[in-house]
Coordinates of C-alpha atoms and ligand atoms in Angstrom, one line a residue:
X1234 CA 20.1 42.6 -97.5
X1235 CA 17.0 41.7 -99.2
X1236 CA 14.4 44.4 -100.1
X1237 CA 11.1 41.9 -99.4
X1238 CA 7.8 43.7 -98.9
X1239 CA 6.1 40.5 -99.1
X1240 CA 8.0 39.3 -96.3
X1241 CA 7.0 42.4 -94.5
X1242 CA 3.3 41.6 -94.9
X1243 CA 3.3 38.7 -93.8
X1244 CA 4.6 38.6 -90.9
X1245 CA 3.5 40.1 -87.0
X1246 CA 6.4 41.7 -85.5
X1247 CA 7.6 42.5 -81.7
X1248 CA 8.8 46.1 -83.1
X1249 CA 8.2 48.2 -86.3
X1250 CA 11.2 51.3 -86.3
X1251 CA 10.0 53.9 -89.0
X1252 CA 13.0 56.0 -90.0
X1253 CA 16.6 54.9 -90.9
X1254 CA 19.0 57.4 -89.1
X1255 CA 21.5 56.7 -86.9
X1256 CA 18.6 56.0 -84.1
X1257 CA 16.1 53.9 -86.0
X1258 CA 19.9 51.0 -87.2
X1259 CA 20.9 51.2 -83.7
X1260 CA 17.8 50.4 -82.0
X1261 CA 16.8 47.9 -84.9
X1262 CA 20.5 46.5 -84.5
X1263 CA 19.9 46.6 -80.3
X1264 CA 16.3 45.0 -80.6
X1265 CA 17.7 42.4 -82.7
X1266 CA 19.8 41.4 -80.9
X1267 CA 17.9 40.8 -77.7
X1268 CA 15.9 38.3 -79.8
X1269 CA 13.3 40.8 -81.0
X1270 CA 11.6 40.4 -84.5
X1271 CA 12.2 43.1 -86.1
X1272 CA 10.9 45.7 -89.1
X1273 CA 12.5 48.9 -89.9
X1274 CA 11.2 51.0 -93.2
X1275 CA 12.9 54.4 -94.6
X1276 CA 10.8 56.7 -96.8
X1277 CA 14.2 56.9 -98.7
X1278 CA 17.5 55.7 -98.7
X1279 CA 18.9 53.8 -95.3
X1280 CA 20.8 57.0 -93.6
X1281 CA 20.4 59.8 -95.9
X1282 CA 18.6 61.9 -94.2
X1283 CA 20.4 64.2 -91.2
X1284 CA 22.6 61.3 -90.1
X1285 CA 23.8 62.1 -93.9
X1286 CA 25.3 65.4 -92.9
X1287 CA 26.8 64.8 -89.4
X1288 CA 30.1 66.7 -89.5
X1289 CA 31.4 63.2 -88.3
X1290 CA 32.8 64.2 -84.9
X1291 CA 32.3 61.3 -82.8
X1292 CA 32.8 63.5 -79.9
X1293 CA 32.9 63.8 -75.9
X1294 CA 31.3 66.7 -75.0
X1295 CA 34.0 69.4 -73.9
X1296 CA 31.9 71.9 -74.5
X1297 CA 29.2 70.7 -72.1
X1298 CA 32.0 72.1 -69.6
X1299 CA 30.1 75.2 -69.8
X1300 CA 27.4 74.3 -68.4
X1301 CA 28.9 71.7 -66.4
X1302 CA 26.7 68.9 -67.2
X1303 CA 28.9 66.1 -66.1
X1304 CA 26.0 63.4 -66.8
X1305 CA 26.0 64.2 -70.8
X1306 CA 30.0 64.5 -70.8
X1307 CA 30.3 60.7 -69.5
X1308 CA 27.8 59.6 -71.7
X1309 CA 28.8 61.2 -74.9
X1310 CA 32.6 59.8 -73.4
X1311 CA 31.3 56.4 -72.2
X1312 CA 29.7 55.9 -76.4
X1313 CA 32.6 57.3 -78.0
X1314 CA 34.8 54.3 -76.8
X1315 CA 31.7 51.5 -77.2
X1316 CA 31.8 53.2 -80.7
X1317 CA 36.0 53.0 -80.9
X1318 CA 35.6 49.4 -79.7
X1319 CA 32.1 47.7 -81.6
X1320 CA 33.5 49.5 -84.9
X1321 CA 36.9 50.0 -85.0
X1322 CA 37.2 50.1 -88.4
X1323 CA 35.2 53.7 -88.4
X1324 CA 36.3 55.7 -85.9
X1325 CA 39.1 56.9 -84.8
X1326 CA 41.2 59.7 -82.7
X1327 CA 41.0 63.1 -83.7
X1328 CA 43.5 65.6 -82.8
X1329 CA 41.6 69.2 -81.5
X1330 CA 42.9 72.4 -81.1
X1331 CA 41.7 75.1 -80.0
X1332 CA 44.0 79.1 -79.6
X1333 CA 43.4 80.8 -76.5
X1334 CA 43.4 84.5 -76.5
X1335 CA 42.9 87.4 -73.3
X1336 CA 42.1 86.8 -69.8
X1337 CA 38.3 85.2 -70.3
X1338 CA 36.7 81.9 -71.5
X1339 CA 38.7 81.3 -74.1
X1340 CA 42.2 82.1 -71.6
X1341 CA 45.1 79.7 -71.1
X1342 CA 44.2 79.3 -67.6
X1343 CA 40.8 78.9 -68.3
X1344 CA 41.4 76.4 -70.8
X1345 CA 44.4 74.4 -69.2
X1346 CA 41.3 73.9 -66.0
X1347 CA 38.6 73.1 -68.4
X1348 CA 41.2 70.3 -70.2
X1349 CA 42.5 69.3 -66.8
X1350 CA 38.6 68.8 -65.4
X1351 CA 37.6 66.9 -69.1
X1352 CA 40.8 64.2 -68.4
X1353 CA 39.5 63.7 -64.6
X1354 CA 35.8 63.2 -66.6
X1355 CA 36.5 61.1 -69.2
X1356 CA 39.2 58.9 -66.8
X1357 CA 38.0 56.0 -68.8
X1358 CA 38.1 57.0 -72.2
X1359 CA 41.0 54.3 -72.7
X1360 CA 39.7 51.5 -71.3
X1361 CA 40.3 49.7 -74.4
X1362 CA 42.9 47.0 -76.1
X1363 CA 44.0 48.8 -78.8
X1364 CA 46.5 51.6 -78.8
X1365 CA 45.9 53.0 -81.7
X1366 CA 41.7 54.1 -80.2
X1367 CA 44.2 55.9 -77.3
X1368 CA 43.1 59.7 -76.5
X1369 CA 45.9 61.4 -74.6
X1370 CA 45.0 64.2 -71.9
X1371 CA 45.1 67.7 -73.1
X1372 CA 47.4 70.2 -73.4
X1373 CA 47.9 73.6 -73.0
X1374 CA 50.7 74.8 -76.2
X1375 CA 52.4 77.7 -76.8
X1376 CA 51.8 80.6 -79.0
X1377 CA 54.3 79.3 -81.0
X1378 CA 53.8 75.6 -80.8
X1379 CA 49.7 77.0 -82.1
X1380 CA 50.6 79.2 -85.1
X1381 CA 53.0 76.0 -86.1
X1382 CA 49.4 74.2 -86.6
X1383 CA 47.2 77.4 -87.5
X1384 CA 49.5 79.4 -89.7
X1385 CA 46.5 81.3 -90.3
X1386 CA 44.8 81.7 -87.1
X1387 CA 44.4 85.9 -86.5
X1388 CA 47.2 86.5 -84.0
X1389 CA 46.3 89.8 -81.7
X1390 CA 45.2 88.8 -78.0
X1391 CA 46.4 85.2 -78.9
X1392 CA 48.7 83.8 -76.1
X1393 CA 48.5 79.8 -76.9
X1394 CA 46.0 77.2 -78.0
X1395 CA 44.8 74.0 -76.0
X1396 CA 44.7 70.3 -77.3
X1397 CA 42.7 67.5 -76.6
X1398 CA 41.9 64.8 -78.6
X1399 CA 38.4 63.7 -79.6
X1400 CA 37.1 60.6 -82.4
X1401 CA 36.5 61.7 -86.3
X1402 CA 34.2 58.5 -88.3
X1403 CA 36.1 58.5 -91.7
X1404 CA 32.1 57.6 -93.3
X1405 CA 29.0 57.6 -91.2
X1406 CA 27.0 56.7 -94.0
X1407 CA 28.6 53.2 -93.6
X1408 CA 28.4 53.3 -90.5
X1409 CA 25.0 53.8 -89.6
X1410 CA 24.5 51.1 -92.3
X1411 CA 26.9 48.5 -91.0
X1412 CA 24.5 48.7 -87.5
X1413 CA 21.1 47.8 -90.1
X1414 CA 23.7 44.9 -91.7
X1415 CA 24.2 43.9 -88.0
X1416 CA 20.6 43.8 -87.5
X1417 CA 19.5 42.0 -90.6
X1418 CA 22.7 39.3 -89.4
X1419 CA 20.6 38.5 -86.7
X1420 CA 17.2 38.6 -88.0
X1421 CA 16.0 41.9 -88.6
X1422 CA 13.9 43.0 -91.9
X1423 CA 14.6 46.6 -93.4
X1424 CA 13.6 48.3 -96.4
X1425 CA 14.4 51.1 -97.7
X1426 CA 12.0 53.7 -99.7
X1427 CA 8.9 52.2 -97.9
X1428 CA 7.1 55.5 -96.4
X1429 CA 4.7 55.0 -93.2
X1430 CA 1.9 56.7 -94.1
X1431 CA -0.9 55.8 -91.4
X1432 CA -0.5 53.3 -88.4
X1433 CA -2.5 50.0 -88.0
X1434 CA -5.2 50.3 -84.7
X1435 CA -7.2 48.1 -82.5
X1436 CA -8.9 51.4 -80.0
X1437 CA -6.2 52.8 -79.0
X1438 CA -2.9 50.7 -79.4
X1439 CA -1.2 50.7 -82.1
X1440 CA -0.3 47.3 -84.1
X1441 CA 1.5 48.2 -86.9
X1442 CA 2.1 50.5 -89.8
X1443 CA 0.4 51.2 -93.3
X1444 CA 3.8 51.9 -95.6
X1445 CA 3.7 52.7 -99.2
X1446 CA 6.6 51.9 -101.4
X1447 CA 7.6 54.7 -102.8
X1448 CA 9.1 53.0 -105.5
X1449 CA 6.5 51.5 -107.0
X1450 CA 3.4 52.8 -105.5
X1451 CA 1.9 49.6 -103.8
X1452 CA 0.9 50.1 -100.1
X1453 CA 1.0 47.2 -97.9
X1454 CA 0.2 46.8 -93.6
X1455 CA 2.9 45.4 -91.2
X1456 CA 1.8 43.5 -88.1
X1457 CA 3.8 44.7 -85.0
X1458 CA 3.2 44.4 -81.4
X1459 CA 4.9 48.2 -80.4
X1460 CA 6.3 50.6 -83.5
X1461 CA 9.0 52.8 -82.2
X1462 CA 9.2 56.3 -84.1
X1463 CA 12.6 57.2 -84.8
X1464 CA 12.3 59.7 -87.7
X1465 CA 14.2 62.2 -87.0
X1466 CA 12.4 65.9 -87.6
X1467 CA 9.3 63.8 -89.2
X1468 CA 9.1 62.9 -85.7
X1469 CA 5.7 64.9 -85.5
X1470 CA 4.7 64.3 -89.3
X1471 CA 4.8 61.1 -88.6
X1472 CA 2.7 61.3 -85.6
X1473 CA 0.2 63.2 -87.1
X1474 CA -0.6 59.8 -89.6
X1475 CA -1.6 58.5 -85.8
X1476 CA -4.3 61.6 -85.0
X1477 CA -3.7 65.4 -86.0
X1478 CA -3.5 66.3 -82.5
X1479 CA -0.1 64.5 -81.8
X1480 CA 1.2 66.8 -83.9
X1481 CA -0.6 69.8 -83.3
X1482 CA 2.6 70.6 -80.7
X1483 CA 5.1 70.2 -83.6
X1484 CA 8.8 69.6 -82.8
X1485 CA 10.2 72.8 -82.9
X1486 CA 13.4 73.1 -85.4
X1487 CA 16.9 74.3 -86.7
X1488 CA 18.6 74.0 -89.9
X1489 CA 22.1 73.2 -89.3
X1490 CA 24.8 73.0 -92.3
X1491 CA 28.3 71.8 -92.8
X1492 CA 29.8 72.7 -96.0
X1493 CA 32.9 70.9 -97.7
X1494 CA 36.2 72.7 -99.0
X1495 CA 39.1 72.5 -99.9
X1496 CA 41.6 71.6 -97.4
X1497 CA 43.2 74.2 -95.6
X1498 CA 43.9 72.9 -92.4
X1499 CA 46.7 70.2 -91.8
X1500 CA 46.0 67.0 -89.3
X1501 CA 44.3 68.9 -86.9
X1502 CA 40.4 69.6 -86.3
X1503 CA 40.2 73.5 -85.2
X1504 CA 37.5 75.3 -82.9
X1505 CA 37.4 78.9 -84.5
X1506 CA 35.5 82.0 -83.2
X1507 CA 34.8 84.8 -85.8
X1508 CA 35.5 87.0 -83.1
X1509 CA 38.9 86.2 -82.5
X1510 CA 41.3 88.7 -82.7
X1511 CA 39.3 91.7 -81.0
X1512 CA 40.5 92.8 -78.0
X1513 CA 37.9 91.8 -75.2
X1514 CA 36.4 95.0 -74.7
X1515 CA 35.2 94.7 -78.7
X1516 CA 34.3 90.9 -78.2
X1517 CA 31.8 91.7 -75.8
X1518 CA 30.3 94.3 -77.7
X1519 CA 29.8 91.9 -80.5
X1520 CA 27.8 88.8 -79.3
X1521 CA 26.2 87.5 -82.5
X1522 CA 29.5 85.5 -83.1
X1523 CA 29.7 81.9 -82.8
X1524 CA 33.0 79.2 -82.5
X1525 CA 32.8 77.2 -85.4
X1526 CA 34.3 73.7 -86.2
X1527 CA 37.2 72.7 -89.0
X1528 CA 37.7 69.8 -89.4
X1529 CA 39.9 67.6 -92.0
X1530 CA 38.5 65.5 -93.6
X1531 CA 40.2 62.9 -96.3
X1532 CA 41.6 65.1 -98.5
X1533 CA 38.9 67.9 -97.5
X1534 CA 37.6 70.0 -94.9
X1535 CA 34.8 69.7 -93.1
X1536 CA 33.2 73.4 -91.9
X1537 CA 30.8 74.3 -90.0
X1538 CA 28.0 73.7 -87.8
X1539 CA 25.7 77.5 -89.1
X1540 CA 22.9 77.1 -87.1
X1541 CA 19.2 78.6 -87.8
X1542 CA 15.6 78.1 -86.8
X1543 CA 13.1 76.2 -89.4
X1544 CA 9.8 76.5 -89.6
X1545 CA 8.5 74.9 -92.4
X1546 CA 7.7 71.6 -93.3
X1547 CA 11.1 69.4 -93.5
X1548 CA 10.4 67.5 -96.5
X1549 CA 10.7 71.6 -98.5
X1550 CA 14.1 72.2 -96.2
X1551 CA 16.8 73.0 -98.6
X1552 CA 20.4 75.0 -98.5
X1553 CA 20.6 78.2 -99.8
X1554 CA 23.0 80.3 -101.9
X1555 CA 23.1 83.2 -99.1
X1556 CA 23.0 80.4 -96.4
X1557 CA 26.5 78.9 -97.7
X1558 CA 27.9 82.8 -98.1
X1559 CA 26.9 83.9 -94.6
X1560 CA 28.7 80.5 -93.6
X1561 CA 32.1 80.9 -95.8
X1562 CA 32.1 85.4 -94.7
X1563 CA 31.9 83.8 -91.1
X1564 CA 34.6 81.2 -91.3
X1565 CA 37.0 83.9 -93.3
X1566 CA 36.8 86.3 -89.9
X1567 CA 37.8 83.4 -88.1
X1568 CA 41.0 82.0 -90.3
X1569 CA 41.7 85.2 -93.0
X1570 CA 43.9 82.9 -94.9
X1571 CA 41.7 80.1 -95.6
X1572 CA 40.3 83.0 -97.9
X1573 CA 37.3 80.4 -99.1
X1574 CA 35.7 81.5 -102.3
X1575 CA 32.0 79.4 -103.5
X1576 CA 33.8 77.3 -105.8
X1577 CA 36.1 76.0 -103.5
X1578 CA 33.1 74.3 -102.2
X1579 CA 32.4 70.8 -103.1
X1580 CA 29.3 69.6 -101.0
X1581 CA 26.8 71.3 -98.4
X1582 CA 25.6 69.0 -95.5
X1583 CA 22.4 70.1 -94.8
X1584 CA 19.9 68.8 -91.9
X1585 CA 17.4 69.7 -89.5
X1586 CA 17.7 69.1 -85.8
X1587 CA 15.5 69.8 -82.8
X1588 CA 15.9 73.3 -81.7
X1589 CA 15.3 74.1 -77.8
X1590 CA 15.2 78.2 -77.7
X1591 CA 16.1 81.4 -79.5
X1592 CA 18.8 82.9 -77.3
X1593 CA 17.9 86.5 -76.5
X1594 CA 21.5 87.9 -75.2
X1595 CA 23.2 86.4 -78.6
X1596 CA 20.4 86.4 -80.6
X1597 CA 21.5 82.6 -81.8
X1598 CA 20.0 79.2 -81.8
X1599 CA 19.9 76.9 -78.8
X1600 CA 19.7 73.5 -80.1
X1601 CA 18.0 70.9 -77.7
X1602 CA 20.8 69.1 -75.9
X1603 CA 18.5 66.2 -74.7
X1604 CA 17.1 63.2 -76.3
X1605 CA 14.1 61.7 -74.9
X1606 CA 12.1 58.6 -75.0
X1607 CA 9.0 59.6 -75.0
X1608 CA 5.9 56.9 -74.1
X1609 CA 2.7 57.6 -75.7
X1610 CA 0.7 55.3 -73.5
X1611 CA 1.8 57.9 -70.9
X1612 CA 2.1 60.8 -72.8
X1613 CA -0.8 60.8 -74.7
X1614 CA -3.1 57.0 -74.1
X1615 CA -1.9 55.3 -77.3
X1616 CA -0.4 52.1 -76.4
X1617 CA 2.0 50.7 -78.4
X1618 CA 4.0 53.6 -79.3
X1619 CA 7.4 55.1 -78.4
X1620 CA 8.7 58.1 -79.8
X1621 CA 12.9 58.7 -80.1
X1622 CA 14.3 62.0 -80.7
X1623 CA 17.8 62.3 -80.3
X1624 CA 20.2 65.6 -80.3
X1625 CA 24.0 63.5 -81.5
X1626 CA 24.8 60.9 -84.0
X1627 CA 27.9 59.7 -81.0
X1628 CA 25.0 58.7 -78.4
X1629 CA 22.4 56.7 -80.7
X1630 CA 23.1 53.5 -79.9
X1631 CA 23.2 54.0 -75.8
X1632 CA 19.7 56.0 -76.3
X1633 CA 18.6 53.5 -79.1
X1634 CA 19.6 50.7 -75.4
X1635 CA 17.2 52.7 -73.8
X1636 CA 14.4 52.9 -75.8
X1637 CA 14.6 49.1 -76.1
X1638 CA 14.7 48.6 -72.4
X1639 CA 11.2 50.3 -72.6
X1640 CA 9.8 47.9 -75.3
X1641 CA 10.3 45.5 -73.4
X1642 CA 8.3 46.4 -71.2
X1643 CA 5.8 47.4 -72.7
X1644 CA 5.6 44.0 -75.0
X1645 CA 5.9 42.2 -71.2
X1646 CA 8.5 40.6 -72.4
X1647 CA 11.0 39.0 -69.9
X1648 CA 14.1 41.9 -69.7
X1649 CA 17.4 40.8 -71.7
X1650 CA 20.7 42.7 -70.8
X1651 CA 21.9 44.3 -74.0
X1652 CA 25.0 44.0 -75.1
X1653 CA 25.2 46.4 -78.4
X1654 CA 27.9 48.1 -75.5
X1655 CA 30.3 44.9 -76.8
X1656 CA 28.9 43.2 -79.6
X1657 CA 31.4 44.3 -82.7
X1658 CA 29.4 45.5 -85.6
X1659 CA 29.4 44.8 -88.9
X1660 CA 33.7 44.5 -90.3
X1661 CA 34.0 45.8 -86.0
X1662 CA 35.7 41.8 -85.3
X1663 CA 39.3 43.7 -85.2
X1664 CA 41.8 43.4 -82.2
X1665 CA 44.2 45.9 -83.2
X1666 CA 43.5 48.4 -86.0
X1667 CA 46.9 49.9 -87.6
X1668 CA 47.9 45.5 -87.0
X1669 CA 45.3 44.7 -89.2
X1670 CA 45.4 47.0 -91.6
X1671 CA 49.2 46.2 -91.8
X1672 CA 48.3 42.4 -92.2
X1673 CA 45.4 43.2 -94.6
X1674 CA 47.6 45.5 -97.3
X1675 CA 50.5 42.7 -97.1
X1676 CA 48.3 39.5 -97.9
X1677 CA 45.8 41.5 -101.1
X1678 CA 45.1 39.6 -103.8
X1679 CA 48.0 41.0 -106.5
X1680 CA 45.0 42.5 -108.3
X1681 CA 44.4 44.8 -105.9
X1682 CA 46.0 48.2 -105.6
X1683 CA 47.6 49.1 -102.2
X1684 CA 46.0 51.9 -101.7
X1685 CA 42.3 50.0 -102.9
X1686 CA 42.7 47.7 -100.1
X1687 CA 43.8 50.3 -97.1
X1688 CA 40.4 51.6 -98.3
X1689 CA 38.6 48.7 -97.6
X1690 CA 39.9 48.1 -94.7
X1691 CA 38.3 51.9 -93.4
X1692 CA 34.9 50.7 -95.5
X1693 CA 34.2 47.3 -94.5
X1694 CA 36.6 46.4 -91.6
X1695 CA 36.7 42.8 -91.1
X1696 CA 34.4 41.6 -93.7
X1697 CA 36.1 43.1 -96.5
X1698 CA 35.9 39.6 -98.7
X1699 CA 32.8 40.1 -98.7
X1700 CA 33.4 43.0 -101.8
X1701 CA 36.6 41.3 -102.8
X1702 CA 34.4 37.8 -103.4
X1703 CA 33.0 39.5 -105.8
X1704 CA 36.6 39.1 -108.3
X1705 CA 36.4 35.2 -108.0
X1706 CA 34.1 35.8 -111.5
X1707 CA 35.3 38.9 -112.6
X1708 CA 38.8 40.1 -111.3
X1709 CA 38.0 43.3 -113.7
X1710 CA 36.3 44.5 -111.0
X1711 CA 39.4 44.6 -109.0
X1712 CA 39.9 48.1 -110.8
X1713 CA 39.4 52.0 -109.8
X1714 CA 36.6 53.6 -111.2
X1715 CA 37.0 55.7 -114.1
X1716 CA 38.6 58.6 -112.4
X1717 CA 39.2 57.5 -109.3
X1718 CA 42.2 56.6 -107.0
X1719 CA 41.1 53.7 -105.3
X1720 CA 37.6 53.1 -104.7
X1721 CA 37.0 49.8 -106.8
X1722 CA 34.1 48.4 -109.2
X1723 CA 33.2 45.9 -106.7
X1724 CA 32.3 48.1 -103.8
X1725 CA 29.3 49.5 -106.8
X1726 CA 28.1 45.5 -107.7
X1727 CA 28.6 44.2 -103.5
X1728 CA 26.3 47.6 -102.9
X1729 CA 23.9 46.5 -105.4
X1730 CA 23.7 42.6 -105.2
X1731 CA 24.0 42.7 -101.1
X1732 CA 23.8 46.3 -99.5
X1733 CA 19.5 47.2 -100.9
X1734 CA 21.2 50.3 -103.6
X1735 CA 18.3 51.2 -105.4
X1736 CA 19.5 54.2 -107.0
X1737 CA 22.6 55.4 -108.5
X1738 CA 22.9 58.2 -105.6
X1739 CA 22.2 55.2 -102.6
X1740 CA 25.2 54.0 -104.4
X1741 CA 27.7 57.4 -104.8
X1742 CA 26.5 59.4 -101.8
X1743 CA 26.0 56.5 -99.1
X1744 CA 27.5 52.6 -100.0
X1745 CA 30.9 54.1 -101.8
X1746 CA 32.3 57.0 -100.3
X1747 CA 32.3 58.2 -104.4
X1748 CA 30.9 61.3 -103.8
X1749 CA 30.4 61.9 -100.2
X1750 CA 32.4 64.7 -100.5
X1751 CA 31.7 66.7 -103.8
X1752 CA 31.0 65.4 -107.7
X1753 CA 32.9 62.7 -108.1
X1754 CA 32.8 63.8 -112.2
X1755 CA 31.3 62.3 -115.3
X1756 CA 33.2 59.9 -116.0
X1757 CA 33.2 57.5 -112.5
X1758 CA 29.0 58.3 -112.3
X1759 CA 28.5 57.1 -115.9
X1760 CA 30.8 54.2 -114.8
X1761 CA 28.7 53.2 -111.6
X1762 CA 25.2 54.1 -113.6
X1763 CA 26.3 51.2 -116.5
X1764 CA 27.8 49.0 -113.7
X1765 CA 24.6 49.1 -111.5
X1766 CA 22.4 49.2 -114.4
X1767 CA 23.8 46.3 -115.7
X1768 CA 22.9 44.7 -112.4
X1769 CA 19.7 45.9 -112.4
X1770 CA 18.7 45.7 -115.9
X1771 CA 18.4 49.5 -116.3
X1772 CA 17.9 50.6 -120.1
X1773 CA 19.6 54.6 -121.0
X1774 CA 16.8 56.0 -120.6
X1775 CA 16.7 54.5 -116.6
X1776 CA 20.4 55.2 -116.7
X1777 CA 20.5 58.9 -117.7
X1778 CA 17.3 60.0 -115.3
X1779 CA 19.5 58.0 -112.1
X1780 CA 22.6 60.3 -114.0
X1781 CA 20.0 63.3 -113.6
X1782 CA 19.2 62.8 -110.3
X1783 CA 22.8 62.5 -108.5
X1784 CA 23.9 65.1 -110.4
X1785 CA 20.7 67.3 -108.6
X1786 CA 22.6 66.2 -105.3
X1787 CA 25.2 68.8 -106.6
X1788 CA 22.8 71.7 -106.8
X1789 CA 21.7 74.6 -104.6
X1790 CA 19.2 76.5 -104.4
X1791 CA 19.6 80.2 -104.9
Ligands
FAD1982 C1 25.0 69.7 -90.3 C2 25.1 68.8 -89.1 C3 26.2 68.4 -88.3 C4 26.5 67.3 -87.2 N1 27.6 67.1 -86.6 C5 27.8 66.3 -85.7 C6 28.4 65.6 -85.2 O1 29.4 66.0 -86.0 N2 28.7 64.6 -84.2 C7 27.3 64.2 -83.5 O2 27.2 63.4 -82.7 N3 25.8 64.5 -84.2 C8 26.3 65.7 -85.6 N4 25.0 66.3 -85.7 C9 23.9 65.3 -85.3 C10 23.2 64.3 -86.0 O3 23.9 63.8 -86.9 C11 21.9 64.0 -85.8 O4 21.3 63.9 -84.3 C12 21.3 62.6 -86.5 O5 21.6 62.7 -87.2 C13 19.7 62.5 -85.8 O6 19.6 61.4 -86.5 P1 18.4 60.3 -86.4 O7 18.2 58.8 -87.0 O8 17.1 61.2 -85.2 O9 17.9 61.2 -88.1 P2 17.5 61.0 -89.4 O10 18.9 60.5 -89.7 O11 16.8 62.3 -89.8 O12 16.5 60.1 -89.9 C14 15.4 59.9 -89.8 C15 14.6 59.2 -90.5 O13 13.7 58.7 -90.4 C16 13.0 59.1 -91.9 N5 11.8 59.1 -92.1 C17 10.5 60.3 -92.0 N6 9.6 60.1 -92.0 C18 9.5 58.8 -92.6 C19 8.3 58.0 -92.6 N7 7.1 58.5 -92.8 N8 8.6 56.7 -93.0 C20 9.7 55.9 -93.0 N9 10.5 57.0 -93.1 C21 10.7 57.7 -92.8 C22 13.9 59.8 -93.2 O14 13.9 59.3 -94.7 C23 15.3 59.9 -92.0 O15 16.0 58.8 -92.9 C24 25.0 67.1 -86.6 C25 23.7 67.0 -87.4 C26 23.6 68.3 -88.5 C27 22.8 68.4 -89.6

């Protein structure tokens, strides 16, 4: 991956993709795999917006049973299975549990029926060769078993629990990046910190974008036969740069937030209601409660998701201390033993998602449930422009495939079947993850610690040698960074040389897992700045500026 603006300016592409979150990244991969000439740009770092803020659940959509939305469940189950196949290093089974109460929708009977249906609808979920990826069927457990799993759950009215399996991604940032790395290996050109500021047009035909390098201020034109707008919460803002009328029916947005907290659950994710423990009549009266999900992740918990409508410019969105206090109080009500305090929140994930409406019944946000692929030649008379509005990380690949089908049609090109559902992405050439992990750890170079090697397998999969190759010249890069147990110096060098990390925050928050669960500490941040600085020729002033930017990522608005 090379940040080559001159190359972007000197080619004509089949498609230019604006926005390199998970939707843009999957689209670039699917299109490159089908032989299209692709460019993809992002105004920030790759995957640094909504996609960085996901709760990391790759879910089969058990919740959609409430609306009997079988089609959406099938889509989610299929994409979950595909991700386990093409990115086995990142996507792993996650046991989940939900306490059962009373005789209504949260009862043992209702949940037993839901689990049975979930298993029927997901009959093919285990069509994978790797036994590590098999998801057992759902089951109802007794009150005592539930209390063993979730000792702090409210016990009033508790009757037992429902257990099922979903998946979790160990690192959603590197998963998105790996789609991009794969696209680039198939000839796509990707550039970060390059903002689409306008469109190139001929009559009512879009034929590229004008883009500004946010690092230098330089402007370039990128010519293409088709533009795909995958700008997430900014899709309207991008369209407004083509014609003000296109952004006059703005996408309604909701803020969505998760907290990274002290680990207070064992190895199982839990769906917890903030009205658990109320007797049924009370529960019916108190409507303003939500189901929260607590997922154990690395050595912390991810807690959420809290929603609230958002009306401002997506660039101005910030999580406030008030938002954090409100979610903490809800979680402490749902799971009183958690007793989470503000100081135990180590990081905040906040992002913007498409909102459908506010529920008149509960006063809660109803998020947009279905993705949209908008062909602007039909919608507004602009040819050569397609917008993709995604609603879930899990299903991005499938939506991208459909969008590329449409792009091929628009380009008048012969149809080529997508293979992104079967071709492993960067690092995904692994048949049986457990065996691969054991063998890689066993045969690691002597200078690499066991924990570091296992970590490299989870983050770089079958391509861990790309990182280890840096040890040949400098074996000291095998040492874990200051204050860390396993992330090694070679990862910083690799991110800078081969993965287009241009800012310290890119390395700390997205290329490595150093800072994605909380501030990794001054010593580590300075060590990374030194390593990156010597690669990129930073002086002391630049280093302290970069360190300041990283520190500001952990600050919250009052
Ligand atoms: C708190 C939270 C928890 C979630 N949890 C889950 C979960 O557990 N599982 C799940 O499946 N989904 C989850 N989601 C949903 C999922 O994260 C999103 O649906 C998905 O990440 C959206 O990806 P995207 O690529 O559309 O948007 P983004 O990731 O926002 O990507 C859009 C990109 O466009 C770029 N851009 C904008 N304007 C321009 C421009 N002018 N020029 C160039 N680039 C531009 C931005 O910088 C950005 O990187 C969650 C979302 C949130 C907020």
